[in-house]
XYZ file of C-alpha atoms in Angstrom:
437
model
C 318.606 39.383 -50.219
C 319.600 37.463 -53.347
C 323.279 36.763 -53.433
C 325.454 34.434 -55.417
C 328.266 32.193 -54.060
C 330.909 34.348 -55.706
C 334.027 35.968 -54.157
C 333.520 38.927 -56.328
C 330.044 39.643 -55.029
C 330.980 41.334 -51.749
C 333.503 43.867 -53.159
C 331.233 44.743 -56.012
C 328.220 45.187 -53.652
C 330.346 47.367 -51.235
C 331.423 49.517 -54.261
C 327.780 50.093 -55.312
C 327.016 51.519 -51.797
C 329.420 54.390 -52.608
C 328.369 55.387 -56.155
C 325.894 58.039 -57.198
C 322.530 57.023 -58.281
C 319.719 58.574 -60.460
C 316.295 57.279 -59.717
C 314.717 57.079 -63.222
C 311.097 56.764 -62.182
C 309.207 57.522 -58.947
C 305.935 58.956 -57.825
C 306.736 61.427 -55.135
C 308.473 64.706 -55.499
C 308.789 65.552 -51.728
C 307.942 64.010 -48.345
C 304.358 62.980 -48.048
C 302.835 62.272 -44.506
C 300.898 59.124 -43.808
C 299.042 58.600 -40.482
C 298.305 54.959 -40.276
C 301.306 52.540 -39.948
C 299.355 49.481 -41.363
C 298.101 51.393 -44.355
C 301.479 52.612 -44.933
C 302.999 49.124 -45.076
C 300.224 47.997 -47.470
C 300.393 50.989 -49.858
C 303.356 49.444 -51.591
C 303.664 46.900 -54.410
C 303.470 44.256 -51.781
C 299.765 45.058 -51.769
C 299.460 43.007 -54.976
C 300.877 39.853 -53.245
C 298.715 40.576 -50.192
C 295.701 40.605 -52.577
C 296.610 37.502 -54.570
C 297.382 35.453 -51.216
C 293.697 36.116 -50.479
C 293.716 39.538 -48.693
C 291.329 41.132 -51.067
C 288.527 39.156 -49.545
C 289.386 40.326 -46.054
C 289.374 44.005 -46.977
C 286.468 43.895 -49.545
C 288.581 44.931 -52.569
C 286.830 45.057 -55.901
C 288.335 43.829 -59.041
C 289.413 47.247 -60.208
C 290.259 48.902 -56.785
C 293.986 49.478 -56.267
C 294.111 50.247 -52.586
C 291.428 49.184 -49.924
C 292.678 49.493 -46.349
C 291.972 46.899 -43.690
C 288.943 48.349 -41.950
C 289.921 51.145 -39.548
C 286.983 50.612 -37.281
C 288.701 47.480 -36.046
C 291.139 47.507 -33.166
C 294.728 47.755 -34.340
C 295.658 44.132 -33.062
C 292.706 42.677 -34.970
C 293.769 44.689 -38.032
C 297.268 43.483 -37.653
C 296.137 39.797 -37.249
C 294.270 40.187 -40.619
C 297.505 41.443 -42.268
C 299.616 38.768 -40.583
C 297.324 35.870 -41.782
C 298.128 36.877 -45.310
C 301.711 37.992 -44.686
C 302.519 34.439 -43.656
C 301.444 33.285 -47.108
C 303.402 35.878 -49.080
C 306.264 37.064 -47.006
C 309.011 35.428 -49.285
C 308.181 37.443 -52.422
C 310.569 40.064 -53.600
C 307.892 42.727 -53.001
C 307.815 41.604 -49.390
C 311.443 41.473 -49.086
C 312.046 44.888 -50.444
C 309.343 46.400 -48.033
C 310.945 44.673 -45.225
C 314.396 46.002 -46.214
C 313.049 49.520 -46.219
C 311.634 49.053 -42.695
C 314.982 47.671 -41.596
C 316.995 50.596 -42.998
C 314.778 53.252 -41.787
C 313.392 51.867 -38.532
C 315.573 48.932 -37.554
C 312.632 46.501 -37.894
C 313.838 43.145 -38.966
C 310.508 41.211 -39.063
C 307.243 42.991 -39.509
C 305.562 39.538 -39.058
C 306.360 39.907 -35.414
C 303.739 41.873 -33.480
C 306.245 43.319 -30.967
C 308.360 44.619 -33.829
C 305.268 45.933 -35.544
C 304.367 47.853 -32.308
C 307.809 49.326 -32.158
C 307.535 50.405 -35.873
C 304.117 52.007 -35.202
C 305.604 54.046 -32.306
C 308.517 55.144 -34.237
C 306.130 55.910 -37.171
C 304.453 58.603 -35.085
C 307.807 60.635 -35.358
C 308.145 60.331 -39.002
C 308.738 63.740 -40.575
C 310.173 65.455 -43.634
C 313.735 65.114 -42.404
C 313.464 61.420 -43.534
C 313.343 62.399 -47.042
C 316.597 64.254 -47.342
C 318.303 61.694 -45.108
C 317.308 58.840 -47.352
C 318.329 60.716 -50.478
C 321.761 61.598 -49.055
C 322.370 58.102 -47.570
C 321.375 56.404 -50.807
C 323.564 58.846 -52.786
C 320.724 59.691 -55.090
C 321.568 62.796 -57.081
C 318.247 63.310 -59.024
C 314.937 61.639 -59.230
C 312.511 61.522 -62.311
C 309.181 62.222 -60.817
C 305.913 61.147 -62.490
C 303.225 63.279 -60.820
C 300.573 63.551 -63.487
C 299.137 67.056 -63.581
C 301.909 69.528 -62.898
C 299.848 72.669 -62.442
C 300.275 72.740 -58.598
C 304.105 72.336 -58.835
C 304.337 75.017 -61.661
C 302.299 77.560 -59.744
C 304.081 76.877 -56.392
C 301.092 75.493 -54.595
C 302.947 72.319 -53.855
C 306.652 72.283 -53.066
C 309.025 69.787 -54.419
C 312.582 68.732 -53.531
C 315.786 69.748 -55.057
C 316.184 66.254 -56.317
C 313.049 66.130 -58.376
C 312.802 66.376 -62.230
C 309.500 66.011 -63.801
C 307.831 64.246 -66.605
C 305.099 65.377 -68.919
C 302.236 62.952 -68.517
C 300.698 62.025 -71.912
C 298.121 59.519 -70.686
C 295.688 61.996 -69.267
C 295.497 63.800 -72.566
C 294.827 60.688 -74.560
C 292.350 58.998 -72.240
C 289.240 60.918 -73.449
C 285.943 59.057 -73.714
C 283.300 61.724 -73.187
C 283.074 65.459 -73.733
C 283.399 65.994 -69.868
C 286.935 64.827 -70.229
C 287.787 67.966 -72.247
C 287.070 70.357 -69.340
C 290.752 70.766 -68.274
C 291.826 71.294 -71.846
C 289.218 74.023 -72.176
C 290.430 75.756 -69.132
C 293.958 75.905 -70.604
C 292.518 77.022 -73.947
C 290.177 79.502 -72.437
C 287.213 78.604 -74.775
C 285.059 75.801 -75.664
C 286.717 72.932 -77.652
C 284.757 72.216 -80.820
C 287.226 70.314 -82.946
C 290.545 68.287 -82.848
C 292.611 71.450 -83.742
C 291.275 73.166 -80.630
C 292.399 70.186 -78.536
C 295.659 70.080 -80.148
C 296.183 73.745 -79.423
C 295.405 73.212 -75.710
C 297.840 70.291 -75.708
C 300.639 72.336 -77.279
C 300.002 75.286 -74.972
C 300.262 73.042 -71.891
C 303.236 71.158 -73.211
C 305.099 74.417 -73.847
C 304.325 75.584 -70.306
C 305.575 72.382 -68.939
C 308.652 72.586 -71.126
C 309.529 76.023 -69.719
C 309.006 74.584 -66.178
C 311.785 72.076 -66.904
C 310.236 68.628 -67.705
C 312.917 66.195 -68.700
C 310.799 63.483 -70.478
C 307.354 62.467 -71.623
C 305.633 59.561 -69.808
C 302.764 57.353 -71.003
C 301.199 54.380 -68.970
C 298.172 53.492 -71.046
C 299.500 50.030 -71.318
C 297.415 49.541 -68.202
C 294.195 49.955 -70.220
C 295.048 49.269 -73.854
C 297.467 47.585 -76.197
C 300.906 49.086 -77.004
C 300.140 48.325 -80.685
C 299.525 51.969 -81.711
C 297.744 52.540 -85.070
C 298.899 55.419 -87.445
C 295.538 57.126 -88.184
C 295.271 59.998 -90.615
C 294.265 63.435 -89.526
C 290.912 62.934 -91.121
C 290.252 59.672 -89.273
C 291.213 61.456 -86.063
C 288.999 64.411 -86.825
C 286.015 62.200 -87.489
C 286.359 60.324 -84.110
C 286.854 63.613 -82.210
C 283.953 65.268 -83.896
C 281.700 62.436 -82.822
C 282.755 62.841 -79.196
C 282.289 66.647 -79.037
C 278.856 66.352 -80.902
C 277.395 63.879 -78.459
C 277.862 65.428 -74.998
C 276.015 62.657 -73.092
C 277.649 59.593 -74.699
C 280.541 57.741 -73.245
C 282.599 56.334 -76.215
C 284.379 53.069 -76.020
C 288.123 52.494 -76.717
C 287.676 51.426 -80.371
C 285.533 54.463 -81.022
C 288.137 56.921 -79.761
C 291.201 54.988 -80.883
C 291.860 57.060 -84.159
C 291.932 60.209 -82.086
C 293.917 58.740 -79.231
C 296.582 57.261 -81.423
C 296.765 60.435 -83.595
C 297.499 62.438 -80.373
C 300.100 59.850 -79.339
C 302.042 60.408 -82.510
C 301.550 64.169 -82.202
C 303.167 64.076 -78.703
C 306.092 61.889 -80.060
C 306.686 64.572 -82.745
C 306.802 67.171 -80.090
C 309.264 65.148 -78.160
C 311.343 64.748 -81.164
C 311.407 68.468 -81.828
C 312.426 69.342 -78.222
C 314.923 66.206 -78.024
C 312.937 64.996 -74.937
C 312.969 61.201 -74.231
C 309.757 59.356 -73.832
C 309.078 56.840 -71.026
C 306.685 53.970 -71.861
C 305.230 51.466 -69.456
C 305.982 47.875 -70.678
C 305.188 44.504 -69.105
C 303.852 43.881 -65.678
C 301.137 46.117 -64.222
C 300.402 46.896 -60.494
C 297.389 45.552 -58.634
C 295.669 42.494 -60.000
C 293.628 41.100 -62.915
C 295.228 42.760 -65.847
C 296.241 41.350 -69.164
C 299.986 41.541 -69.577
C 299.892 40.541 -73.216
C 298.777 44.063 -74.418
C 301.744 45.510 -72.510
C 304.519 43.515 -74.228
C 307.162 45.843 -75.578
C 307.133 43.824 -78.791
C 303.899 45.660 -79.677
C 305.901 48.860 -79.861
C 308.135 47.845 -82.741
C 306.238 49.718 -85.502
C 306.373 52.880 -83.197
C 310.071 52.475 -82.744
C 310.469 52.129 -86.376
C 308.279 55.126 -87.257
C 309.845 57.583 -84.744
C 313.519 56.835 -85.206
C 314.271 60.324 -83.864
C 312.757 59.790 -80.456
C 314.657 58.148 -77.554
C 312.418 55.702 -75.840
C 312.783 54.398 -72.273
C 311.128 51.038 -72.055
C 310.163 50.728 -68.422
C 309.962 47.828 -65.986
C 312.266 45.272 -67.839
C 309.090 44.206 -69.942
C 308.515 41.543 -67.293
C 307.971 38.691 -68.064
C 308.960 39.021 -71.706
C 312.842 39.120 -71.500
C 313.696 37.877 -74.971
C 311.550 40.378 -76.796
C 313.048 43.112 -74.501
C 316.705 42.129 -75.216
C 315.965 42.015 -78.983
C 314.567 45.432 -78.983
C 317.409 46.905 -76.984
C 320.000 45.266 -79.226
C 318.164 46.008 -82.585
C 316.862 49.577 -82.116
C 319.229 52.469 -81.631
C 316.422 54.657 -80.211
C 315.329 52.058 -77.521
C 316.824 52.127 -74.038
C 316.174 49.490 -71.394
C 315.008 50.910 -67.959
C 315.071 48.433 -65.256
C 312.877 50.449 -62.804
C 310.522 48.428 -60.551
C 311.533 45.031 -62.260
C 314.435 44.792 -59.768
C 311.790 44.421 -57.159
C 309.317 42.446 -59.113
C 311.730 39.479 -59.853
C 315.343 39.528 -58.770
C 316.246 36.325 -60.525
C 314.722 37.608 -63.926
C 316.598 40.879 -63.359
C 319.939 39.269 -62.715
C 319.560 37.041 -65.807
C 318.468 40.041 -67.748
C 321.474 42.230 -66.906
C 323.827 39.395 -67.494
C 322.379 38.827 -70.928
C 322.251 42.802 -71.473
C 326.080 42.922 -71.004
C 326.495 40.251 -73.670
C 323.911 41.475 -76.128
C 323.142 45.172 -75.680
C 325.449 48.205 -75.599
C 325.844 48.912 -71.856
C 325.350 52.618 -72.458
C 321.530 51.755 -73.194
C 320.688 50.272 -69.765
C 319.400 52.232 -66.841
C 319.602 50.174 -63.650
C 317.313 51.685 -61.293
C 314.006 53.498 -60.559
C 311.993 52.836 -57.454
C 308.513 53.431 -58.847
C 307.545 54.038 -55.238
C 305.527 56.502 -53.124
C 307.806 57.068 -50.084
C 311.494 57.216 -49.111
C 311.253 54.073 -46.976
C 310.362 52.121 -50.072
C 312.784 53.956 -52.226
C 315.716 52.851 -50.082
C 314.468 49.271 -49.695
C 314.002 48.877 -53.465
C 317.423 50.425 -54.142
C 319.080 47.973 -51.788
C 317.472 45.033 -53.707
C 318.567 46.616 -57.079
C 322.208 46.879 -55.767
C 322.156 43.319 -54.799
C 320.919 42.270 -58.155
C 323.468 44.257 -60.150
C 326.291 43.055 -57.899
C 325.067 39.495 -58.352
C 324.860 39.813 -62.256
C 328.254 41.485 -62.523
C 329.987 39.104 -60.117
C 328.841 36.158 -62.089
C 330.227 37.678 -65.269
C 333.604 38.351 -63.551
C 333.549 34.804 -62.303
C 333.290 33.319 -65.781
C 335.883 35.648 -67.133
C 333.639 37.818 -69.332
C 334.446 41.010 -67.319
C 337.257 42.179 -65.231
C 336.413 43.640 -61.824
C 337.315 47.155 -63.057
C 334.998 46.710 -65.998
C 332.196 45.587 -63.768
C 332.605 48.732 -61.708
C 332.492 50.992 -64.674
C 329.330 49.221 -66.117
C 327.610 49.502 -62.741
C 328.566 53.286 -62.434
C 327.184 53.850 -65.928
C 323.981 51.990 -65.384
C 323.166 53.724 -62.085
C 324.282 57.188 -62.864
C 326.027 58.131 -66.094
C 323.607 56.629 -68.453
C 320.460 58.089 -67.068
C 322.226 61.393 -66.535
C 322.977 61.476 -70.374
C 319.679 60.024 -71.310
C 317.568 62.660 -69.583
C 320.260 65.402 -70.238
C 320.266 66.341 -66.511
C 323.587 68.173 -66.772
C 325.052 66.643 -63.604
C 328.875 66.078 -63.478
C 329.885 62.623 -64.988
C 331.283 60.126 -62.476
C 334.412 58.048 -62.909
C 335.561 54.821 -61.203
């Protein structure tokens, strides 16, 4: 892992292994089985590095596919050899290192690039069961996990169980991504009648939001930076009505982004007003996006400045360190009281960026506004691997600040405890007991 030549690194890193953690952003709410060990390895963020190293040609991935497995009809050894040929080209990235760390912690596998070790992993993987989830959560000292699971119906009605650690987000994106009348069907089920105007749609949104609020959601979440700019407009109700009326009046037409933008942006601001009224924070995707071939410029958090200035009574969590736009991210955290810096995922995207970002955060941003960790993963193995990397990064950043005399060792410990636990506990109003050094 990434470690500085500092006498203070080891004691700080050891300390971090013993403090409580709140995972600010993840994508699983309980244990989820997976049958194929090679699919499991690739169904991580490392998949992006596998693809950009050339692996997408081997599996037949299209430009907009996220996961395409190495063909199952091939013998396992042949499938592994395909994996290995691209692993050798990409095994030094942080994604690869974090994935390997998760395998080491959970299965004792030090080198997935060795076929004998892969076979040992594949054999152990057959015995993977739900006990792994609780074991990882306890060993990692994770006290709560903010789960982004999209539609919450199956959790609210008890169809799908979820762990005691899980707290849920209300997902805004699915409500705003409407391009044809067919996309209104779920809202019509909630409303119990045909949607003929924007007021009907807002009523359905409010009903579902209130239901999720009673269920106990702790934040709103939006990830539409994957498909559009974060530069939200501020349309009038009349402009939104006009765009929505065109959509419902033309049932067989698929409308483009520009055509539905007035409605989409109006609903975004409507959701933010709901968040303010309920004192719920809002998580927004910023910066780098998973998979390949996406334009990161549209996801720069700097595009959000008008939104931050308009909704001063909403607390925003700007996710993923805005990688690779560090300077804009620091400016926003320093300049806007309602903007918080959430380093979920970025700790695994780029450790050196993350270390530099955290050092500069201490010097420029109130340390109460930084949230150190969210796995953004889909399995406990990757959660513990990514957390291990994040702990290394935090220890590295704080050790360097102790080395130069900016912090004392006790101050570094308090900052780490706040970043990993106290700050997210307060930000999401989880009501857990505060922790002290």
